[in-house]
Tab-separated table of C-alpha atoms and ligand atoms in Angstrom:
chain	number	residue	atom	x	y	z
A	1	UNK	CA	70.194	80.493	103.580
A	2	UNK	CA	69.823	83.098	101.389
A	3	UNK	CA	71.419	83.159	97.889
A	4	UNK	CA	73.295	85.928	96.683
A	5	UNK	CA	75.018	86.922	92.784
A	6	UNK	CA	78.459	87.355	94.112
A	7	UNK	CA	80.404	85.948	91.331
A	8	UNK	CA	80.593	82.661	89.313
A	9	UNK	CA	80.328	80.359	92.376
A	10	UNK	CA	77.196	81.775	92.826
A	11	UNK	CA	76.193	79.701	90.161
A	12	UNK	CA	75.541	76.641	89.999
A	13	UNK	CA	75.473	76.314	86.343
A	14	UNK	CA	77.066	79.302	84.401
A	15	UNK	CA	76.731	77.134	81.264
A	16	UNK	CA	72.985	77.163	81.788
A	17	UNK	CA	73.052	80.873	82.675
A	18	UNK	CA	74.566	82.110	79.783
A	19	UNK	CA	71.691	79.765	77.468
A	20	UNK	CA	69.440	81.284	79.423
A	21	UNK	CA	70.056	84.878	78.437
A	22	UNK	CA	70.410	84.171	75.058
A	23	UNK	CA	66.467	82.441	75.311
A	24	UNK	CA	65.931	85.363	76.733
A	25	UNK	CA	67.329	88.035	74.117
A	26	UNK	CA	66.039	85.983	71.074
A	27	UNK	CA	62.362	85.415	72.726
A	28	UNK	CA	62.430	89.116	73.867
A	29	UNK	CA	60.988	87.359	77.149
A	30	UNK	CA	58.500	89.201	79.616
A	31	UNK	CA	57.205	87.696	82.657
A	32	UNK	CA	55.564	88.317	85.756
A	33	UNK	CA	57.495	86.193	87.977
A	34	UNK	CA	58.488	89.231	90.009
A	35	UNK	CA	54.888	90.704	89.915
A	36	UNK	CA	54.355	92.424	93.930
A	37	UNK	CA	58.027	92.271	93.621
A	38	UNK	CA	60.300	95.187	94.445
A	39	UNK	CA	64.557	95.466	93.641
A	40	UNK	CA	66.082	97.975	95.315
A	41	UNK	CA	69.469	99.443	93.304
A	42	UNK	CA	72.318	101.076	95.229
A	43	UNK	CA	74.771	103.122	93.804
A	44	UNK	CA	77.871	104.269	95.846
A	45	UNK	CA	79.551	105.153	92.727
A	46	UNK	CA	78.654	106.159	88.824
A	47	UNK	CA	77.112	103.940	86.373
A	48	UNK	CA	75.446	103.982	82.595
A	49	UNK	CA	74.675	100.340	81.829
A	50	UNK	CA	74.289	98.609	85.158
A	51	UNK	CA	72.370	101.170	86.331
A	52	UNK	CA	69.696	101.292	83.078
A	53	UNK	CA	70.082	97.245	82.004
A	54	UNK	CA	68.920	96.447	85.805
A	55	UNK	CA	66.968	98.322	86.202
A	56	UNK	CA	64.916	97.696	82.482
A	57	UNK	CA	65.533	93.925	83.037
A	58	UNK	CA	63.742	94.489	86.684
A	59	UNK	CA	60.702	95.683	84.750
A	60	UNK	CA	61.078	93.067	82.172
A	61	UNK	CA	59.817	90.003	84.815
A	62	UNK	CA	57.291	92.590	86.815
A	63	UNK	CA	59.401	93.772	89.597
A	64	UNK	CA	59.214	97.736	90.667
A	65	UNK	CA	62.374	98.687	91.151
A	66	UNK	CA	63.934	101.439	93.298
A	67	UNK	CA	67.300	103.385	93.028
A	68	UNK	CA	69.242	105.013	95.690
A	69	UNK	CA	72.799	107.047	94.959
A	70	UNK	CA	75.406	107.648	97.694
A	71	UNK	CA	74.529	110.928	97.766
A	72	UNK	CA	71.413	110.183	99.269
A	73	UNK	CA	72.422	107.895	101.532
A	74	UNK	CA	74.137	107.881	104.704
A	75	UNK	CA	77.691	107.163	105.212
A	76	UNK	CA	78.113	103.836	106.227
A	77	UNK	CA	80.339	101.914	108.922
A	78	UNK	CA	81.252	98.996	108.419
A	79	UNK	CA	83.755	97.613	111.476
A	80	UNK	CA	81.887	95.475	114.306
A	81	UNK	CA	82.111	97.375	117.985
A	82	UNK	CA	83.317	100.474	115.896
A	83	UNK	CA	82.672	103.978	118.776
A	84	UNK	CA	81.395	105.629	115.430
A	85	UNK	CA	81.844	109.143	116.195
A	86	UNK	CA	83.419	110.247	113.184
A	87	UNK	CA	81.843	110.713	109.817
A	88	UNK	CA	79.766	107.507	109.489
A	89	UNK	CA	76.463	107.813	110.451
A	90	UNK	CA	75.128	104.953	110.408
A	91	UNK	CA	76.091	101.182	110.411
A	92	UNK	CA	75.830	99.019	107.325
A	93	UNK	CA	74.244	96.247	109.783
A	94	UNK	CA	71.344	98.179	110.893
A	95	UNK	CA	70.692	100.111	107.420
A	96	UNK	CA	71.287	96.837	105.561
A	97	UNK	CA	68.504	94.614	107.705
A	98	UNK	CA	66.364	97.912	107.008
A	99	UNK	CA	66.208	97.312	103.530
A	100	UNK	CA	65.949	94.389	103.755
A	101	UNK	CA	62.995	94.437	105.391
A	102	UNK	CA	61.384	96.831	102.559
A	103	UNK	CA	62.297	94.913	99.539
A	104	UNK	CA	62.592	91.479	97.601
A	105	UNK	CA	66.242	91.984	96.304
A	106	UNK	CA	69.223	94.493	96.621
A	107	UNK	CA	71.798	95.364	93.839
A	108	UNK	CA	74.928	97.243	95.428
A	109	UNK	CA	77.454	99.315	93.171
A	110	UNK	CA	80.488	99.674	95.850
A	111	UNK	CA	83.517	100.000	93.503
A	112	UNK	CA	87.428	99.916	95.156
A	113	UNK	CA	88.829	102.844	96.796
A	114	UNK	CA	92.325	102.359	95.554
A	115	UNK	CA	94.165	103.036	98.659
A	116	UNK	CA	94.899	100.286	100.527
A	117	UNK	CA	95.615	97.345	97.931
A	118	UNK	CA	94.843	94.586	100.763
A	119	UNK	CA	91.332	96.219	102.146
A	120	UNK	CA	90.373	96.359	98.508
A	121	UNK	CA	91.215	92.786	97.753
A	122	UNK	CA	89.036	91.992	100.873
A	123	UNK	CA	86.141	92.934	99.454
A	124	UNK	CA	84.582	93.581	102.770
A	125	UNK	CA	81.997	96.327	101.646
A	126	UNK	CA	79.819	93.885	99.831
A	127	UNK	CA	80.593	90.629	101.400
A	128	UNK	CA	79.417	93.008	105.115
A	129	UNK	CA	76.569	94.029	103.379
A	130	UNK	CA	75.807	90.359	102.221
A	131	UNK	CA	76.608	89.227	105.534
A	132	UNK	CA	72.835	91.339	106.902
A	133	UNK	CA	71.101	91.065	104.247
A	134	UNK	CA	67.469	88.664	104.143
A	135	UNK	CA	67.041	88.927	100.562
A	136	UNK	CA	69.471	88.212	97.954
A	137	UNK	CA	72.101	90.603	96.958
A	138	UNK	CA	73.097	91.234	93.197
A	139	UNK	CA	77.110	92.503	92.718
A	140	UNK	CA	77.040	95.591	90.708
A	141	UNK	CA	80.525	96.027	90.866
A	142	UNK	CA	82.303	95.171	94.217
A	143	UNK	CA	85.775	95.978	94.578
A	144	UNK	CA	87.204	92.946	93.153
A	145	UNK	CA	84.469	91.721	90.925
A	146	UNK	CA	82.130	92.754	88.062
A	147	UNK	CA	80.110	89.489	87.455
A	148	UNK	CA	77.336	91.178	85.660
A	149	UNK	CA	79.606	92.079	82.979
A	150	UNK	CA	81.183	89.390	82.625
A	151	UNK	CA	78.360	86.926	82.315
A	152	UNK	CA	77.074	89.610	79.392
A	153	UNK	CA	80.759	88.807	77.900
A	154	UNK	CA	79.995	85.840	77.902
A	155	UNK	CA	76.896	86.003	76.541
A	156	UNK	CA	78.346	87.464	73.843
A	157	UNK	CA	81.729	84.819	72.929
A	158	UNK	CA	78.601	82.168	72.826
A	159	UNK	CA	76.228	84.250	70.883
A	160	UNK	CA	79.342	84.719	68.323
A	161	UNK	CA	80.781	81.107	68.489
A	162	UNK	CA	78.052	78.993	69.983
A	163	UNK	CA	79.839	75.974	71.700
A	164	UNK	CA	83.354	77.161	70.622
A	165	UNK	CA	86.415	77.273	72.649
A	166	UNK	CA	88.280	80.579	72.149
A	167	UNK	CA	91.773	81.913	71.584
A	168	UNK	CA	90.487	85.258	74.308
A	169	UNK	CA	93.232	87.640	74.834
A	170	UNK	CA	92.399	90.270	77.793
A	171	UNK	CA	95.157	93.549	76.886
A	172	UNK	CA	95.906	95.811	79.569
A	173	UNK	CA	95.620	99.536	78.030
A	174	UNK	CA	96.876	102.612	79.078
A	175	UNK	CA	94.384	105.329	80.950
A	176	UNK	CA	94.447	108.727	82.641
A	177	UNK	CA	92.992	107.318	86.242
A	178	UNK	CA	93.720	104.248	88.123
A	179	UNK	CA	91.051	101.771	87.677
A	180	UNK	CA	90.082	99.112	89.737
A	181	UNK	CA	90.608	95.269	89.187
A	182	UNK	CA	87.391	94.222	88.911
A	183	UNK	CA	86.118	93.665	85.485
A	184	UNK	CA	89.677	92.150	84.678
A	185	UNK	CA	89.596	89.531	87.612
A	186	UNK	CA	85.855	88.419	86.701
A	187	UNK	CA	86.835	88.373	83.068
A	188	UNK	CA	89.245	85.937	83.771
A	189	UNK	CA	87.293	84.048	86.371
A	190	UNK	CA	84.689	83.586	83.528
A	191	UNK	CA	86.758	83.039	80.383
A	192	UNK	CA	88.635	80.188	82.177
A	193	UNK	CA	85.194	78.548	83.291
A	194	UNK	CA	83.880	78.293	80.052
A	195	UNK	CA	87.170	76.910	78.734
A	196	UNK	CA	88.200	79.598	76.797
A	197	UNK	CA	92.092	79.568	76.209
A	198	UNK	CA	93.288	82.876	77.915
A	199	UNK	CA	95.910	84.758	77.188
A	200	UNK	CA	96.192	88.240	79.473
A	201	UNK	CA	98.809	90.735	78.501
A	202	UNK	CA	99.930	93.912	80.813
A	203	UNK	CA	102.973	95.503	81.372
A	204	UNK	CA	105.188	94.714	84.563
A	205	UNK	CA	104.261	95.227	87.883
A	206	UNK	CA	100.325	94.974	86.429
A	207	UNK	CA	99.658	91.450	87.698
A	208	UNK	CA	96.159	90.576	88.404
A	209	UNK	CA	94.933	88.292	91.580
A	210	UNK	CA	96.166	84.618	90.431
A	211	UNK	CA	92.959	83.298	92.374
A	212	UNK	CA	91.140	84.863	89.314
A	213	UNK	CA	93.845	84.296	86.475
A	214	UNK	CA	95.266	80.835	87.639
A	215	UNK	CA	95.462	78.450	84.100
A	216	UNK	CA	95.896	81.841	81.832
A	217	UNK	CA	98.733	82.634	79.955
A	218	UNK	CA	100.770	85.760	81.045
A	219	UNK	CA	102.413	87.168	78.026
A	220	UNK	CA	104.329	90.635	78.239
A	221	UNK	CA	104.399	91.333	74.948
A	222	UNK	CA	101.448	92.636	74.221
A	223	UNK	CA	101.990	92.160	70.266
A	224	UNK	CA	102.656	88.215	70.384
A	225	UNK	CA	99.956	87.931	72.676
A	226	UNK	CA	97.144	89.640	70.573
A	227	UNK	CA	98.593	87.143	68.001
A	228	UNK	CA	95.895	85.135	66.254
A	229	UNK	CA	93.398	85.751	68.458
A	230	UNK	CA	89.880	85.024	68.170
A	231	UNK	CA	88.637	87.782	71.130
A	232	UNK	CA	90.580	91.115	72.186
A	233	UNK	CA	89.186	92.235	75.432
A	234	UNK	CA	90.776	95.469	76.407
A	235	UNK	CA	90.372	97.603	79.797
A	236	UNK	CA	92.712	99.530	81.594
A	237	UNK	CA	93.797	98.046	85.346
A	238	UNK	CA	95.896	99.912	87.918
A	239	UNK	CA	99.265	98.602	88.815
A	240	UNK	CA	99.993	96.196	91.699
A	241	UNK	CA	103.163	97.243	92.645
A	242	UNK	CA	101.954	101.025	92.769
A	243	UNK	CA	98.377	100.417	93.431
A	244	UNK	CA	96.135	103.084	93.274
A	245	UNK	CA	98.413	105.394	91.001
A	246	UNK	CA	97.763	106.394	87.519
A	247	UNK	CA	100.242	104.371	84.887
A	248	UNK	CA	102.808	106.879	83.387
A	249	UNK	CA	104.793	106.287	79.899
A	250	UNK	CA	102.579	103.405	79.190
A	251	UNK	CA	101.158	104.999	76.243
A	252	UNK	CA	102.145	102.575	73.520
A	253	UNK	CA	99.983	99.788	75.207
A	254	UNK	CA	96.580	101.948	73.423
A	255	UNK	CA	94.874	99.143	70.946
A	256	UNK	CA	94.701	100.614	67.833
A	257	UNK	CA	94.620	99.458	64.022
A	258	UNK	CA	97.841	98.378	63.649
A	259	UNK	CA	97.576	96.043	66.422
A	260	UNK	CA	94.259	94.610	65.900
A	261	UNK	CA	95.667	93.673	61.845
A	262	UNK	CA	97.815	90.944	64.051
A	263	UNK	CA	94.326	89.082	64.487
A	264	UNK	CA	92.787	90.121	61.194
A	265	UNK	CA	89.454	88.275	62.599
A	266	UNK	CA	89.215	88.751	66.202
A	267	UNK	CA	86.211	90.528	67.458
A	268	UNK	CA	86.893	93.835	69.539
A	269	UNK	CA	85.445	93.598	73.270
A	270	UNK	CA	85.266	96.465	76.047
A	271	UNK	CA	82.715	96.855	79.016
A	272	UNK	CA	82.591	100.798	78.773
A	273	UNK	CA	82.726	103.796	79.620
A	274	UNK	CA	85.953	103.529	77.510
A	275	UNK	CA	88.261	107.072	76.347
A	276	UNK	CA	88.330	107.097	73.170
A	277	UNK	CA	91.694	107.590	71.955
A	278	UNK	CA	94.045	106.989	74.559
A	279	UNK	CA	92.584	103.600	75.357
A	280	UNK	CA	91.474	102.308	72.109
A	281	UNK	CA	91.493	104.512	68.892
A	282	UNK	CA	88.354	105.471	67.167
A	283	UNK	CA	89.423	103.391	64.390
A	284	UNK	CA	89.383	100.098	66.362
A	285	UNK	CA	86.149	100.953	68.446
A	286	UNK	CA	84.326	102.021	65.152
A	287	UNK	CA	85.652	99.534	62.962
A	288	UNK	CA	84.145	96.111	61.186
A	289	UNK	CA	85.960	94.170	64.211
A	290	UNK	CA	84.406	95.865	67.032
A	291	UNK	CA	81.419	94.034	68.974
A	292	UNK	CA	81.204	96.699	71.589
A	293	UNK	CA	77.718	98.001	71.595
A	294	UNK	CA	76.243	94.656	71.281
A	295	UNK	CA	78.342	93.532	74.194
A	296	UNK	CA	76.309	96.320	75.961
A	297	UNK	CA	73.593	95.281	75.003
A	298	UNK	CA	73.966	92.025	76.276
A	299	UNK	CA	73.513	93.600	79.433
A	300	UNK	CA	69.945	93.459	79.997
A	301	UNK	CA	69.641	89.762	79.163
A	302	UNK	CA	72.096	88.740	81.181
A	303	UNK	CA	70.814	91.054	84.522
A	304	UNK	CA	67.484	89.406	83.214
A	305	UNK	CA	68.982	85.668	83.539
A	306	UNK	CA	70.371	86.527	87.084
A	307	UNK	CA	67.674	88.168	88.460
A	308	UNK	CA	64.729	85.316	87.478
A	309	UNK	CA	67.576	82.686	88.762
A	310	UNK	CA	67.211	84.657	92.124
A	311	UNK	CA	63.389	84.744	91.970
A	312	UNK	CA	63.368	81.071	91.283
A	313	UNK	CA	66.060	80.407	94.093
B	401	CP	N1	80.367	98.417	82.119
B	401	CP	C1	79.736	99.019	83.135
B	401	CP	O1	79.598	98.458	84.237
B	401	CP	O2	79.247	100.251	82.829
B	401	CP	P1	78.666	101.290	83.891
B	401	CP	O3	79.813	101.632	84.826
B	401	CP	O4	78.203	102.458	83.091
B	401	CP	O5	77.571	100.620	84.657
């Protein structure tokens, strides 16, 4: 059977993963276990980091490494027995077992389409696409989960408190789009595995997937829950109850200096792209407390970490 990077149960030791990546980072590793070896990288929607850390930590163990947007690609189908005379041209079966049969590994961006709150929670693009494939598959964002990021979060609350368990507070902030659940749910899926003490704060109606958040702490005050913590992870989620629409009047949620003075020495976290100013204020993402760009950075060591775990597998 083949083994994929889905999310954390992919794992069989996250513990080990996350030491691994920090080996990794402080040895500035280089190998050639994926010397002859090629990764293919899909993209069905934008990305800075995933894109660029995969792609770099691809290189890093000898692999050549191939990207592919949607725009070059075909529109795929992805229901069985489907009379596909509309606009998909092709079916994800048949264009998924070709590439497998080029490469040694597939990453696949395939982000939520915020319309239908129950196909979404499905996750049936990448878990179809899994389904074909020959090689493993590396989640570079699925609709429901972001495990690459989250394992780099991780990487990071170890790398700052090595063998501590956190006070981790995940905020809910306000944004101009809806965004998908994704790195929320596999933030939470990874905080509580390393026995981190969550906390998540949102307003009403916001509520993540409890199969992700089950043994956090729901607090909807977003002031008593930032409270003496030791981590402030901030991202923006669309609502539940009116999924797929942009929050309105939410705009006192932002995380910005007066807040953050609750925990006086909690470190800053968000995944990025972030806006500036109407999800955090330049003075929190700029400021002593903020661990942002090394989060990013954290990035390549831990796409590293998964990708020799799948070479190894
Ligand atoms: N955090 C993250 O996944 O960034 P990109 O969307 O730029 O890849």
């Amino acid at each position: 059977m083949v083994r994929h990077f889905y999310d954390i149960n992919s794992v069989n030791n996250p513990e080990s993963l996350i030491k691994r990546a920090l080996e990794i980072k402080q040895s500035q590793v280089r190998s050639n276990e994926g010397k002859n070896k090629t990764i293919a990288l899909i993209f069905l929607n934008p990305s800075l980091r995933t894109r660029i850390s995969t792609q770099e930590a691809a290189y890093r163990v000898g692999m050549q490494v191939i990207c592919l947007n949607s725009t070059d690609a075909w529109a795929w189908e992805l229901k069985e027995g489907a009379i596909m005379d509309g606009d998909k041209s092709e079916h994800i079966k048949d264009a998924v077992r070709v590439l497998s049969s080029y490469v040694d590994m597939i990453g696949i961006r395939c982000f939520a389409t915020l319309k239908d709150f129950s196909e979404d929670k499905s996750d049936l693009f990448i878990k179809t696409f899994m389904k074909y494939a020959t090689v493993p598959v590396i989640n570079l964002e699925s609709a429901v989960l972001h495990p690459l990021q989250s394992l780099a979060d991780m990487v990071t609350l170890e790398e700052m408190h090595p063998g501590k368990k956190l006070n981790v507070t995940l905020t809910w902030a306000p944004h101009p789009k809806a965004l998908p659940h994704a790195v929320a749910n596999s933030f939470a899926q990874w905080a509580l595995r390393a026995g981190h003490q969550l906390t998540i704060t949102h307003p009403d109606g916001f509520e993540l997937d409890d199969q992700f958040t089950h043994g956090a702490t729901i607090e909807y005050n977003q002031k008593t829950a930032l409270q003496n913590a030791n981590i402030i992870y901030v991202k923006n989620w669309c609502s539940s109850s009116d999924y797929g629409q942009p929050a309105k009047g939410l705009h006192s949620w932002i995380l910005d200096e007066g807040k953050i003075r609750l925990a006086p020495n909690a470190s800053i976290m968000h995944c990025l792209p972030v806006r500036r100013n109407v999800v955090v204020t330049d003075g929190v993402l700029d400021g002593q407390q903020s661990v942002i760009y090394n989060e990013a950075h954290n990035r390549l060591f831990a796409a590293q970490a998964v990708i020799e775990n799948l070479l190894n597998s």
